[in-house]
Amino acid sequence: MSEIQLAPKIVPRFQDELDQLRARLLVMAGQAEEQVRCAVRALVEHDSDLAERVFMGDQAINALDLEIDERCFKLLALHQPVATDLRVIVSGVKINRDLERVGDFAVNIAEAALRYMEHPPVKRLIDIPRMADLAQGMLRDALNAYVSLDTKLAAEVIERDDALDGIKGQVFRELLSYIVGNPAITEPALDLILISRHLERIGDHATNIAEEVIFIASGRAVRHHVREGSSD
Amino acid sequence: MSEIQLAPKIVPRFQDELDQLRARLLVMAGQAEEQVRCAVRALVEHDSDLAERVFMGDQAINALDLEIDERCFKLLALHQPVATDLRVIVSGVKINRDLERVGDFAVNIAEAALRYMEHPPVKRLIDIPRMADLAQGMLRDALNAYVSLDTKLAAEVIERDDALDGIKGQVFRELLSYIVGNPAITEPALDLILISRHLERIGDHATNIAEEVIFIASGRAVRHHVREGSSD
């Protein structure tokens, strides 16, 4: 009833807006994760409609990308935050870009899945869905770590990246031997190799996000120490 | 002689620091470009020493990445800029990340080049050096556009991305037919395909940077309009 209580309705409080930023990044991460899930399911189930749905879904992620960027920009311009709050927002800008890239990779996987469907299946797909599960879990935990500034969880995410790299190498060697044995399958086998690389890159983006969390919490950049030349 | 003239020596002026940020981003772009040039030369000239030099060179880029991030952070924290200056700095954070990724791709190209050297050459390399030239030019012009806020140059960079995508598709189809004709060359041919994709991704990062320039100058985000699903 007092003016003090009314004030927040007129100018939203900084901490509320910061909470909204976190909430929107969680929404975007959820959508990116769902896009990856759909794209890999389209591949495994030879479902071209589902692949098409991934293309449509990318528009929502792109809209969120612009919205979140704008939020970060306004938070910086209007509230001129310092210390941890400033780090949360600057990291928000970077995490937003990471998530947008994950969305692009989901589209790339769906494109490769459509091409893959034009040929007889190369093999039963086990490793690629496993890679997708791993990458999705890393993404989810990285965002949870960001929202709760949980550095222990962030460190776990960074550690899990090695497993993803390991499976990628396995997939590559196996498919290479298939191609050498039967060059007729070169095209679809190459698409599987590409998909496994897209999934590994999604893990890299989750790792980037986890590294940001450690930076926010400690003011200490850990990137370039924990991983070396892991991208492709 | 007066206190007014002395003041800038004690607290560096904001515009000077902003100029330094631009200068450091130019240095980083120059180094990233040089890394790409070395990596592709290592491939073309079968020069493993040069490939090793790319691995060493990545440390300097990583150090610059941390330094530039810190500069952006301090500019935001100490000067609380608004409007165009704020956009220049927030975009600086993103461009820094783009350049760091370009450095990673140069490392990936050098790794693939080393693997490629273990086999007899698949073909005379013409398209890949052409892609590298294109990507390097896009990177250079994107940074020049950022420093001088030249939206016309930025728009040109964005347009050139299609040429790069086109050559990538050509490289892929040609090498695919080589593999089908002679599966013994699968491994080195795959590495050439991967290298062409890395170069195309470097072009994507140059495009990202050019899009930031248009955003800074106009306050209008152009990404998600000019290009769709171009990444891999």
PDB file of N, CA, C and O in Angstrom, chain A residues 62 65-66 69 73 76-77 80 82 86-87 90 93-94 97-98 100-101 104-105 108 172 176 179 183 186-187 190 194 197-198 201 212 221 223-224 231-232, chain B residues 62 65-66 69 73 76-77 80 82 86-87 90 93-94 97-98 100-101 104-105 108 172 176 179 183 186-187 190 194 197-198 201 212 221 223-224 231-232:
ATOM      1  N   ASN A  62      15.857 -18.610 -32.671  1.00  0.00           N
ATOM      2  CA  ASN A  62      16.430 -17.357 -33.177  1.00  0.00           C
ATOM      3  C   ASN A  62      15.735 -16.145 -32.564  1.00  0.00           C
ATOM      4  O   ASN A  62      16.380 -15.138 -32.251  1.00  0.00           O
ATOM      5  N   ASP A  65      17.046 -15.775 -29.132  1.00  0.00           N
ATOM      6  CA  ASP A  65      18.413 -15.238 -29.193  1.00  0.00           C
ATOM      7  C   ASP A  65      18.371 -13.710 -29.211  1.00  0.00           C
ATOM      8  O   ASP A  65      19.049 -13.043 -28.417  1.00  0.00           O
ATOM      9  N   LEU A  66      17.556 -13.164 -30.103  1.00  0.00           N
ATOM     10  CA  LEU A  66      17.472 -11.695 -30.209  1.00  0.00           C
ATOM     11  C   LEU A  66      16.902 -11.093 -28.925  1.00  0.00           C
ATOM     12  O   LEU A  66      17.392 -10.067 -28.436  1.00  0.00           O
ATOM     13  N   ASP A  69      19.526 -11.258 -26.067  1.00  0.00           N
ATOM     14  CA  ASP A  69      20.579 -10.267 -26.322  1.00  0.00           C
ATOM     15  C   ASP A  69      20.104  -8.877 -25.910  1.00  0.00           C
ATOM     16  O   ASP A  69      20.833  -8.114 -25.274  1.00  0.00           O
ATOM     17  N   PHE A  73      21.523  -6.367 -23.021  1.00  0.00           N
ATOM     18  CA  PHE A  73      21.911  -5.014 -23.394  1.00  0.00           C
ATOM     19  C   PHE A  73      21.217  -3.987 -22.499  1.00  0.00           C
ATOM     20  O   PHE A  73      21.840  -3.073 -21.974  1.00  0.00           O
ATOM     21  N   LEU A  76      22.524  -3.931 -18.944  1.00  0.00           N
ATOM     22  CA  LEU A  76      23.807  -3.212 -18.863  1.00  0.00           C
ATOM     23  C   LEU A  76      23.601  -1.705 -18.968  1.00  0.00           C
ATOM     24  O   LEU A  76      24.201  -0.922 -18.233  1.00  0.00           O
ATOM     25  N   ALA A  77      22.708  -1.309 -19.889  1.00  0.00           N
ATOM     26  CA  ALA A  77      22.541   0.124 -20.166  1.00  0.00           C
ATOM     27  C   ALA A  77      21.797   0.830 -19.039  1.00  0.00           C
ATOM     28  O   ALA A  77      22.140   1.955 -18.668  1.00  0.00           O
ATOM     29  N   GLN A  80      23.687  -0.560 -15.122  1.00  0.00           N
ATOM     30  CA  GLN A  80      25.133  -0.418 -14.947  1.00  0.00           C
ATOM     31  C   GLN A  80      25.659  -1.243 -13.783  1.00  0.00           C
ATOM     32  O   GLN A  80      26.219  -0.716 -12.820  1.00  0.00           O
ATOM     33  N   VAL A  82      27.757  -4.053 -11.490  1.00  0.00           N
ATOM     34  CA  VAL A  82      29.189  -4.309 -11.265  1.00  0.00           C
ATOM     35  C   VAL A  82      29.364  -5.714 -10.680  1.00  0.00           C
ATOM     36  O   VAL A  82      28.402  -6.406 -10.406  1.00  0.00           O
ATOM     37  N   LEU A  86      27.478  -8.102 -13.001  1.00  0.00           N
ATOM     38  CA  LEU A  86      28.003  -7.771 -14.328  1.00  0.00           C
ATOM     39  C   LEU A  86      28.493  -9.035 -15.033  1.00  0.00           C
ATOM     40  O   LEU A  86      28.230  -9.248 -16.218  1.00  0.00           O
ATOM     41  N   ARG A  87      29.163  -9.891 -14.263  1.00  0.00           N
ATOM     42  CA  ARG A  87      29.664 -11.137 -14.865  1.00  0.00           C
ATOM     43  C   ARG A  87      28.522 -12.026 -15.318  1.00  0.00           C
ATOM     44  O   ARG A  87      28.603 -12.672 -16.364  1.00  0.00           O
ATOM     45  N   VAL A  90      27.292 -10.445 -18.670  1.00  0.00           N
ATOM     46  CA  VAL A  90      28.243 -10.621 -19.784  1.00  0.00           C
ATOM     47  C   VAL A  90      28.298 -12.102 -20.174  1.00  0.00           C
ATOM     48  O   VAL A  90      28.309 -12.448 -21.359  1.00  0.00           O
ATOM     49  N   VAL A  93      25.343 -13.039 -22.312  1.00  0.00           N
ATOM     50  CA  VAL A  93      25.517 -12.741 -23.741  1.00  0.00           C
ATOM     51  C   VAL A  93      26.210 -13.912 -24.438  1.00  0.00           C
ATOM     52  O   VAL A  93      25.805 -14.354 -25.519  1.00  0.00           O
ATOM     53  N   LYS A  94      27.243 -14.443 -23.787  1.00  0.00           N
ATOM     54  CA  LYS A  94      28.012 -15.530 -24.417  1.00  0.00           C
ATOM     55  C   LYS A  94      27.215 -16.835 -24.430  1.00  0.00           C
ATOM     56  O   LYS A  94      27.227 -17.573 -25.418  1.00  0.00           O
ATOM     57  N   ARG A  97      24.713 -16.932 -27.119  1.00  0.00           N
ATOM     58  CA  ARG A  97      25.294 -17.278 -28.422  1.00  0.00           C
ATOM     59  C   ARG A  97      25.579 -18.781 -28.504  1.00  0.00           C
ATOM     60  O   ARG A  97      25.368 -19.396 -29.547  1.00  0.00           O
ATOM     61  N   ASP A  98      26.080 -19.351 -27.400  1.00  0.00           N
ATOM     62  CA  ASP A  98      26.326 -20.799 -27.396  1.00  0.00           C
ATOM     63  C   ASP A  98      25.034 -21.570 -27.693  1.00  0.00           C
ATOM     64  O   ASP A  98      25.039 -22.512 -28.479  1.00  0.00           O
ATOM     65  N   GLU A 100      22.368 -20.545 -29.206  1.00  0.00           N
ATOM     66  CA  GLU A 100      21.919 -20.318 -30.577  1.00  0.00           C
ATOM     67  C   GLU A 100      22.685 -21.236 -31.524  1.00  0.00           C
ATOM     68  O   GLU A 100      22.120 -21.786 -32.466  1.00  0.00           O
ATOM     69  N   ARG A 101      23.976 -21.430 -31.255  1.00  0.00           N
ATOM     70  CA  ARG A 101      24.781 -22.332 -32.073  1.00  0.00           C
ATOM     71  C   ARG A 101      24.285 -23.767 -31.916  1.00  0.00           C
ATOM     72  O   ARG A 101      24.266 -24.533 -32.886  1.00  0.00           O
ATOM     73  N   ASP A 104      21.561 -24.236 -34.172  1.00  0.00           N
ATOM     74  CA  ASP A 104      22.046 -24.403 -35.556  1.00  0.00           C
ATOM     75  C   ASP A 104      22.530 -25.839 -35.793  1.00  0.00           C
ATOM     76  O   ASP A 104      22.294 -26.407 -36.857  1.00  0.00           O
ATOM     77  N   PHE A 105      23.217 -26.386 -34.816  1.00  0.00           N
ATOM     78  CA  PHE A 105      23.696 -27.764 -34.970  1.00  0.00           C
ATOM     79  C   PHE A 105      22.526 -28.744 -35.072  1.00  0.00           C
ATOM     80  O   PHE A 105      22.593 -29.712 -35.830  1.00  0.00           O
ATOM     81  N   ASN A 108      21.512 -28.626 -38.529  1.00  0.00           N
ATOM     82  CA  ASN A 108      22.480 -29.353 -39.355  1.00  0.00           C
ATOM     83  C   ASN A 108      22.283 -30.859 -39.236  1.00  0.00           C
ATOM     84  O   ASN A 108      22.413 -31.595 -40.220  1.00  0.00           O
ATOM     85  N   PHE A 172      33.905 -42.581 -35.765  1.00  0.00           N
ATOM     86  CA  PHE A 172      34.689 -42.272 -36.958  1.00  0.00           C
ATOM     87  C   PHE A 172      35.431 -43.510 -37.458  1.00  0.00           C
ATOM     88  O   PHE A 172      35.354 -43.864 -38.630  1.00  0.00           O
ATOM     89  N   LEU A 176      34.653 -45.437 -40.957  1.00  0.00           N
ATOM     90  CA  LEU A 176      35.742 -45.456 -41.919  1.00  0.00           C
ATOM     91  C   LEU A 176      35.957 -46.880 -42.446  1.00  0.00           C
ATOM     92  O   LEU A 176      36.085 -47.097 -43.658  1.00  0.00           O
ATOM     93  N   ILE A 179      33.236 -47.785 -44.873  1.00  0.00           N
ATOM     94  CA  ILE A 179      33.386 -47.164 -46.196  1.00  0.00           C
ATOM     95  C   ILE A 179      34.441 -47.910 -47.011  1.00  0.00           C
ATOM     96  O   ILE A 179      34.244 -48.220 -48.193  1.00  0.00           O
ATOM     97  N   PRO A 183      32.368 -49.004 -50.526  1.00  0.00           N
ATOM     98  CA  PRO A 183      32.314 -47.582 -50.894  1.00  0.00           C
ATOM     99  C   PRO A 183      30.932 -47.102 -51.305  1.00  0.00           C
ATOM    100  O   PRO A 183      30.696 -45.885 -51.310  1.00  0.00           O
ATOM    101  N   THR A 186      29.376 -44.662 -48.879  1.00  0.00           N
ATOM    102  CA  THR A 186      30.170 -43.487 -48.493  1.00  0.00           C
ATOM    103  C   THR A 186      29.293 -42.302 -48.075  1.00  0.00           C
ATOM    104  O   THR A 186      29.504 -41.704 -47.016  1.00  0.00           O
ATOM    105  N   GLU A 187      28.308 -41.983 -48.905  1.00  0.00           N
ATOM    106  CA  GLU A 187      27.516 -40.784 -48.617  1.00  0.00           C
ATOM    107  C   GLU A 187      26.794 -40.861 -47.278  1.00  0.00           C
ATOM    108  O   GLU A 187      26.973 -39.972 -46.438  1.00  0.00           O
ATOM    109  N   LEU A 190      29.252 -40.820 -44.362  1.00  0.00           N
ATOM    110  CA  LEU A 190      29.808 -39.481 -44.101  1.00  0.00           C
ATOM    111  C   LEU A 190      28.829 -38.632 -43.302  1.00  0.00           C
ATOM    112  O   LEU A 190      29.231 -37.871 -42.417  1.00  0.00           O
ATOM    113  N   LEU A 194      29.480 -36.771 -39.807  1.00  0.00           N
ATOM    114  CA  LEU A 194      29.206 -35.345 -39.572  1.00  0.00           C
ATOM    115  C   LEU A 194      28.291 -35.145 -38.376  1.00  0.00           C
ATOM    116  O   LEU A 194      28.514 -34.260 -37.539  1.00  0.00           O
ATOM    117  N   ARG A 197      30.070 -35.405 -35.217  1.00  0.00           N
ATOM    118  CA  ARG A 197      30.866 -34.201 -34.961  1.00  0.00           C
ATOM    119  C   ARG A 197      29.996 -33.043 -34.489  1.00  0.00           C
ATOM    120  O   ARG A 197      30.416 -32.248 -33.648  1.00  0.00           O
ATOM    121  N   HIS A 198      28.795 -32.930 -35.033  1.00  0.00           N
ATOM    122  CA  HIS A 198      27.879 -31.886 -34.556  1.00  0.00           C
ATOM    123  C   HIS A 198      27.565 -32.104 -33.073  1.00  0.00           C
ATOM    124  O   HIS A 198      27.531 -31.165 -32.287  1.00  0.00           O
ATOM    125  N   ARG A 201      30.364 -31.102 -30.944  1.00  0.00           N
ATOM    126  CA  ARG A 201      30.452 -29.636 -30.859  1.00  0.00           C
ATOM    127  C   ARG A 201      29.405 -29.080 -29.894  1.00  0.00           C
ATOM    128  O   ARG A 201      29.646 -28.069 -29.226  1.00  0.00           O
ATOM    129  N   GLU A 212      31.994 -20.611 -18.174  1.00  0.00           N
ATOM    130  CA  GLU A 212      31.486 -19.283 -17.800  1.00  0.00           C
ATOM    131  C   GLU A 212      31.018 -19.270 -16.350  1.00  0.00           C
ATOM    132  O   GLU A 212      31.198 -18.295 -15.634  1.00  0.00           O
ATOM    133  N   ALA A 221      39.071 -17.189 -15.121  1.00  0.00           N
ATOM    134  CA  ALA A 221      38.756 -17.864 -16.382  1.00  0.00           C
ATOM    135  C   ALA A 221      39.432 -19.235 -16.393  1.00  0.00           C
ATOM    136  O   ALA A 221      40.638 -19.319 -16.153  1.00  0.00           O
ATOM    137  N   ARG A 223      38.900 -21.395 -19.073  1.00  0.00           N
ATOM    138  CA  ARG A 223      39.076 -21.897 -20.434  1.00  0.00           C
ATOM    139  C   ARG A 223      40.545 -21.784 -20.841  1.00  0.00           C
ATOM    140  O   ARG A 223      41.285 -20.979 -20.289  1.00  0.00           O
ATOM    141  N   HIS A 224      40.925 -22.607 -21.767  1.00  0.00           N
ATOM    142  CA  HIS A 224      42.314 -22.746 -22.229  1.00  0.00           C
ATOM    143  C   HIS A 224      43.181 -23.487 -21.208  1.00  0.00           C
ATOM    144  O   HIS A 224      44.360 -23.675 -21.431  1.00  0.00           O
ATOM    145  N   SER A 231      37.769 -28.575 -30.246  1.00  0.00           N
ATOM    146  CA  SER A 231      36.677 -28.284 -31.169  1.00  0.00           C
ATOM    147  C   SER A 231      36.922 -28.928 -32.525  1.00  0.00           C
ATOM    148  O   SER A 231      37.985 -29.445 -32.810  1.00  0.00           O
ATOM    149  N   ASP A 232      35.891 -28.909 -33.343  1.00  0.00           N
ATOM    150  CA  ASP A 232      36.114 -29.229 -34.756  1.00  0.00           C
ATOM    151  C   ASP A 232      35.199 -28.399 -35.621  1.00  0.00           C
ATOM    152  O   ASP A 232      34.318 -27.774 -35.125  1.00  0.00           O
TER     153      ASP A 232
ATOM    154  N   ASN B  62      44.907 -17.625 -27.334  1.00  0.00           N
ATOM    155  CA  ASN B  62      44.163 -17.872 -26.094  1.00  0.00           C
ATOM    156  C   ASN B  62      44.477 -16.806 -25.041  1.00  0.00           C
ATOM    157  O   ASN B  62      43.580 -16.369 -24.307  1.00  0.00           O
ATOM    158  N   ASP B  65      42.585 -13.783 -25.985  1.00  0.00           N
ATOM    159  CA  ASP B  65      41.166 -13.985 -25.681  1.00  0.00           C
ATOM    160  C   ASP B  65      40.875 -13.573 -24.239  1.00  0.00           C
ATOM    161  O   ASP B  65      39.953 -12.787 -23.973  1.00  0.00           O
ATOM    162  N   LEU B  66      41.685 -14.050 -23.313  1.00  0.00           N
ATOM    163  CA  LEU B  66      41.476 -13.729 -21.896  1.00  0.00           C
ATOM    164  C   LEU B  66      41.698 -12.232 -21.648  1.00  0.00           C
ATOM    165  O   LEU B  66      40.933 -11.594 -20.924  1.00  0.00           O
ATOM    166  N   ASP B  69      38.747 -10.169 -23.126  1.00  0.00           N
ATOM    167  CA  ASP B  69      37.560 -10.357 -22.280  1.00  0.00           C
ATOM    168  C   ASP B  69      37.650  -9.476 -21.034  1.00  0.00           C
ATOM    169  O   ASP B  69      36.684  -8.832 -20.636  1.00  0.00           O
ATOM    170  N   PHE B  73      35.291  -6.364 -19.827  1.00  0.00           N
ATOM    171  CA  PHE B  73      34.684  -6.421 -18.500  1.00  0.00           C
ATOM    172  C   PHE B  73      34.999  -5.147 -17.720  1.00  0.00           C
ATOM    173  O   PHE B  73      34.109  -4.527 -17.130  1.00  0.00           O
ATOM    174  N   LEU B  76      33.155  -2.089 -19.009  1.00  0.00           N
ATOM    175  CA  LEU B  76      31.761  -2.081 -18.570  1.00  0.00           C
ATOM    176  C   LEU B  76      31.661  -1.705 -17.096  1.00  0.00           C
ATOM    177  O   LEU B  76      30.790  -0.931 -16.691  1.00  0.00           O
ATOM    178  N   ALA B  77      32.559  -2.260 -16.289  1.00  0.00           N
ATOM    179  CA  ALA B  77      32.467  -2.079 -14.836  1.00  0.00           C
ATOM    180  C   ALA B  77      32.849  -0.663 -14.418  1.00  0.00           C
ATOM    181  O   ALA B  77      32.213  -0.073 -13.546  1.00  0.00           O
ATOM    182  N   GLN B  80      30.716   2.215 -17.251  1.00  0.00           N
ATOM    183  CA  GLN B  80      29.269   2.113 -17.420  1.00  0.00           C
ATOM    184  C   GLN B  80      28.769   2.870 -18.638  1.00  0.00           C
ATOM    185  O   GLN B  80      27.949   3.790 -18.537  1.00  0.00           O
ATOM    186  N   VAL B  82      26.965   3.709 -22.338  1.00  0.00           N
ATOM    187  CA  VAL B  82      25.609   3.548 -22.873  1.00  0.00           C
ATOM    188  C   VAL B  82      25.646   3.678 -24.392  1.00  0.00           C
ATOM    189  O   VAL B  82      26.679   3.963 -24.975  1.00  0.00           O
ATOM    190  N   LEU B  86      28.340   1.219 -25.590  1.00  0.00           N
ATOM    191  CA  LEU B  86      27.967  -0.042 -24.941  1.00  0.00           C
ATOM    192  C   LEU B  86      27.875  -1.165 -25.979  1.00  0.00           C
ATOM    193  O   LEU B  86      28.348  -2.279 -25.760  1.00  0.00           O
ATOM    194  N   ARG B  87      27.294  -0.840 -27.121  1.00  0.00           N
ATOM    195  CA  ARG B  87      27.180  -1.858 -28.171  1.00  0.00           C
ATOM    196  C   ARG B  87      28.542  -2.285 -28.682  1.00  0.00           C
ATOM    197  O   ARG B  87      28.773  -3.455 -28.965  1.00  0.00           O
ATOM    198  N   VAL B  90      29.909  -4.701 -25.945  1.00  0.00           N
ATOM    199  CA  VAL B  90      29.206  -5.994 -25.901  1.00  0.00           C
ATOM    200  C   VAL B  90      29.535  -6.791 -27.167  1.00  0.00           C
ATOM    201  O   VAL B  90      29.778  -8.001 -27.111  1.00  0.00           O
ATOM    202  N   VAL B  93      32.917  -8.417 -26.899  1.00  0.00           N
ATOM    203  CA  VAL B  93      32.907  -9.702 -26.189  1.00  0.00           C
ATOM    204  C   VAL B  93      32.613 -10.837 -27.167  1.00  0.00           C
ATOM    205  O   VAL B  93      33.260 -11.884 -27.168  1.00  0.00           O
ATOM    206  N   LYS B  94      31.630 -10.593 -28.040  1.00  0.00           N
ATOM    207  CA  LYS B  94      31.231 -11.657 -28.982  1.00  0.00           C
ATOM    208  C   LYS B  94      32.283 -11.867 -30.069  1.00  0.00           C
ATOM    209  O   LYS B  94      32.587 -12.997 -30.449  1.00  0.00           O
ATOM    210  N   ARG B  97      35.136 -13.864 -28.929  1.00  0.00           N
ATOM    211  CA  ARG B  97      34.851 -15.300 -28.926  1.00  0.00           C
ATOM    212  C   ARG B  97      34.910 -15.872 -30.349  1.00  0.00           C
ATOM    213  O   ARG B  97      35.423 -16.959 -30.568  1.00  0.00           O
ATOM    214  N   ASP B  98      34.389 -15.105 -31.303  1.00  0.00           N
ATOM    215  CA  ASP B  98      34.450 -15.567 -32.697  1.00  0.00           C
ATOM    216  C   ASP B  98      35.901 -15.786 -33.126  1.00  0.00           C
ATOM    217  O   ASP B  98      36.223 -16.792 -33.755  1.00  0.00           O
ATOM    218  N   GLU B 100      38.497 -16.324 -31.262  1.00  0.00           N
ATOM    219  CA  GLU B 100      39.102 -17.445 -30.547  1.00  0.00           C
ATOM    220  C   GLU B 100      38.714 -18.757 -31.223  1.00  0.00           C
ATOM    221  O   GLU B 100      39.525 -19.675 -31.349  1.00  0.00           O
ATOM    222  N   ARG B 101      37.480 -18.847 -31.695  1.00  0.00           N
ATOM    223  CA  ARG B 101      37.020 -20.045 -32.408  1.00  0.00           C
ATOM    224  C   ARG B 101      37.774 -20.201 -33.730  1.00  0.00           C
ATOM    225  O   ARG B 101      38.115 -21.314 -34.122  1.00  0.00           O
ATOM    226  N   ASP B 104      40.841 -21.849 -33.027  1.00  0.00           N
ATOM    227  CA  ASP B 104      40.637 -23.286 -32.823  1.00  0.00           C
ATOM    228  C   ASP B 104      40.514 -24.020 -34.154  1.00  0.00           C
ATOM    229  O   ASP B 104      41.025 -25.129 -34.314  1.00  0.00           O
ATOM    230  N   PHE B 105      39.805 -23.404 -35.091  1.00  0.00           N
ATOM    231  CA  PHE B 105      39.661 -24.053 -36.400  1.00  0.00           C
ATOM    232  C   PHE B 105      41.012 -24.171 -37.102  1.00  0.00           C
ATOM    233  O   PHE B 105      41.273 -25.165 -37.781  1.00  0.00           O
ATOM    234  N   ASN B 108      42.508 -27.139 -35.740  1.00  0.00           N
ATOM    235  CA  ASN B 108      41.865 -28.335 -36.306  1.00  0.00           C
ATOM    236  C   ASN B 108      42.367 -28.603 -37.726  1.00  0.00           C
ATOM    237  O   ASN B 108      42.546 -29.758 -38.126  1.00  0.00           O
ATOM    238  N   PHE B 172      33.099 -31.161 -51.575  1.00  0.00           N
ATOM    239  CA  PHE B 172      32.464 -32.353 -51.031  1.00  0.00           C
ATOM    240  C   PHE B 172      32.089 -33.329 -52.148  1.00  0.00           C
ATOM    241  O   PHE B 172      32.429 -34.512 -52.099  1.00  0.00           O
ATOM    242  N   LEU B 176      33.810 -36.970 -52.725  1.00  0.00           N
ATOM    243  CA  LEU B 176      32.920 -38.124 -52.594  1.00  0.00           C
ATOM    244  C   LEU B 176      33.100 -39.054 -53.788  1.00  0.00           C
ATOM    245  O   LEU B 176      33.211 -40.281 -53.626  1.00  0.00           O
ATOM    246  N   ILE B 179      36.284 -41.004 -53.448  1.00  0.00           N
ATOM    247  CA  ILE B 179      36.223 -42.095 -52.467  1.00  0.00           C
ATOM    248  C   ILE B 179      35.500 -43.296 -53.072  1.00  0.00           C
ATOM    249  O   ILE B 179      35.943 -44.437 -52.949  1.00  0.00           O
ATOM    250  N   PRO B 183      38.275 -46.461 -52.646  1.00  0.00           N
ATOM    251  CA  PRO B 183      38.065 -46.384 -51.187  1.00  0.00           C
ATOM    252  C   PRO B 183      39.358 -46.332 -50.387  1.00  0.00           C
ATOM    253  O   PRO B 183      39.335 -45.915 -49.227  1.00  0.00           O
ATOM    254  N   THR B 186      39.963 -43.047 -48.652  1.00  0.00           N
ATOM    255  CA  THR B 186      38.889 -42.515 -47.801  1.00  0.00           C
ATOM    256  C   THR B 186      39.419 -41.601 -46.699  1.00  0.00           C
ATOM    257  O   THR B 186      38.919 -40.495 -46.506  1.00  0.00           O
ATOM    258  N   GLU B 187      40.445 -42.072 -45.985  1.00  0.00           N
ATOM    259  CA  GLU B 187      40.897 -41.293 -44.825  1.00  0.00           C
ATOM    260  C   GLU B 187      41.413 -39.902 -45.207  1.00  0.00           C
ATOM    261  O   GLU B 187      40.913 -38.906 -44.672  1.00  0.00           O
ATOM    262  N   LEU B 190      38.571 -37.694 -46.491  1.00  0.00           N
ATOM    263  CA  LEU B 190      37.711 -37.198 -45.409  1.00  0.00           C
ATOM    264  C   LEU B 190      38.347 -36.001 -44.718  1.00  0.00           C
ATOM    265  O   LEU B 190      37.663 -35.045 -44.345  1.00  0.00           O
ATOM    266  N   LEU B 194      36.770 -32.341 -44.182  1.00  0.00           N
ATOM    267  CA  LEU B 194      36.699 -31.673 -42.876  1.00  0.00           C
ATOM    268  C   LEU B 194      37.356 -30.287 -42.936  1.00  0.00           C
ATOM    269  O   LEU B 194      36.817 -29.317 -42.411  1.00  0.00           O
ATOM    270  N   ARG B 197      35.198 -27.794 -44.451  1.00  0.00           N
ATOM    271  CA  ARG B 197      34.130 -27.379 -43.520  1.00  0.00           C
ATOM    272  C   ARG B 197      34.650 -26.415 -42.462  1.00  0.00           C
ATOM    273  O   ARG B 197      33.946 -25.492 -42.054  1.00  0.00           O
ATOM    274  N   HIS B 198      35.858 -26.654 -41.998  1.00  0.00           N
ATOM    275  CA  HIS B 198      36.436 -25.712 -41.029  1.00  0.00           C
ATOM    276  C   HIS B 198      36.565 -24.320 -41.654  1.00  0.00           C
ATOM    277  O   HIS B 198      36.266 -23.319 -41.016  1.00  0.00           O
ATOM    278  N   ARG B 201      33.329 -22.633 -41.835  1.00  0.00           N
ATOM    279  CA  ARG B 201      32.913 -22.166 -40.504  1.00  0.00           C
ATOM    280  C   ARG B 201      33.663 -20.885 -40.137  1.00  0.00           C
ATOM    281  O   ARG B 201      33.112 -20.028 -39.452  1.00  0.00           O
ATOM    282  N   GLU B 212      27.497  -8.114 -36.326  1.00  0.00           N
ATOM    283  CA  GLU B 212      27.637  -7.274 -35.128  1.00  0.00           C
ATOM    284  C   GLU B 212      27.855  -5.815 -35.494  1.00  0.00           C
ATOM    285  O   GLU B 212      27.354  -4.917 -34.830  1.00  0.00           O
ATOM    286  N   ALA B 221      19.489  -5.815 -35.194  1.00  0.00           N
ATOM    287  CA  ALA B 221      20.146  -7.110 -35.378  1.00  0.00           C
ATOM    288  C   ALA B 221      19.783  -7.659 -36.751  1.00  0.00           C
ATOM    289  O   ALA B 221      18.608  -7.731 -37.093  1.00  0.00           O
ATOM    290  N   ARG B 223      21.209 -10.639 -37.849  1.00  0.00           N
ATOM    291  CA  ARG B 223      21.376 -12.083 -37.923  1.00  0.00           C
ATOM    292  C   ARG B 223      20.005 -12.750 -37.931  1.00  0.00           C
ATOM    293  O   ARG B 223      19.013 -12.171 -37.512  1.00  0.00           O
ATOM    294  N   HIS B 224      19.960 -13.949 -38.445  1.00  0.00           N
ATOM    295  CA  HIS B 224      18.736 -14.720 -38.643  1.00  0.00           C
ATOM    296  C   HIS B 224      17.896 -14.180 -39.811  1.00  0.00           C
ATOM    297  O   HIS B 224      16.853 -14.707 -40.103  1.00  0.00           O
ATOM    298  N   SER B 231      25.547 -22.961 -40.823  1.00  0.00           N
ATOM    299  CA  SER B 231      26.680 -23.510 -40.069  1.00  0.00           C
ATOM    300  C   SER B 231      26.796 -25.024 -40.247  1.00  0.00           C
ATOM    301  O   SER B 231      25.916 -25.662 -40.792  1.00  0.00           O
ATOM    302  N   ASP B 232      27.922 -25.551 -39.805  1.00  0.00           N
ATOM    303  CA  ASP B 232      27.977 -27.005 -39.666  1.00  0.00           C
ATOM    304  C   ASP B 232      28.837 -27.372 -38.485  1.00  0.00           C
ATOM    305  O   ASP B 232      29.556 -26.550 -37.969  1.00  0.00           O
TER     306      ASP B 232
END
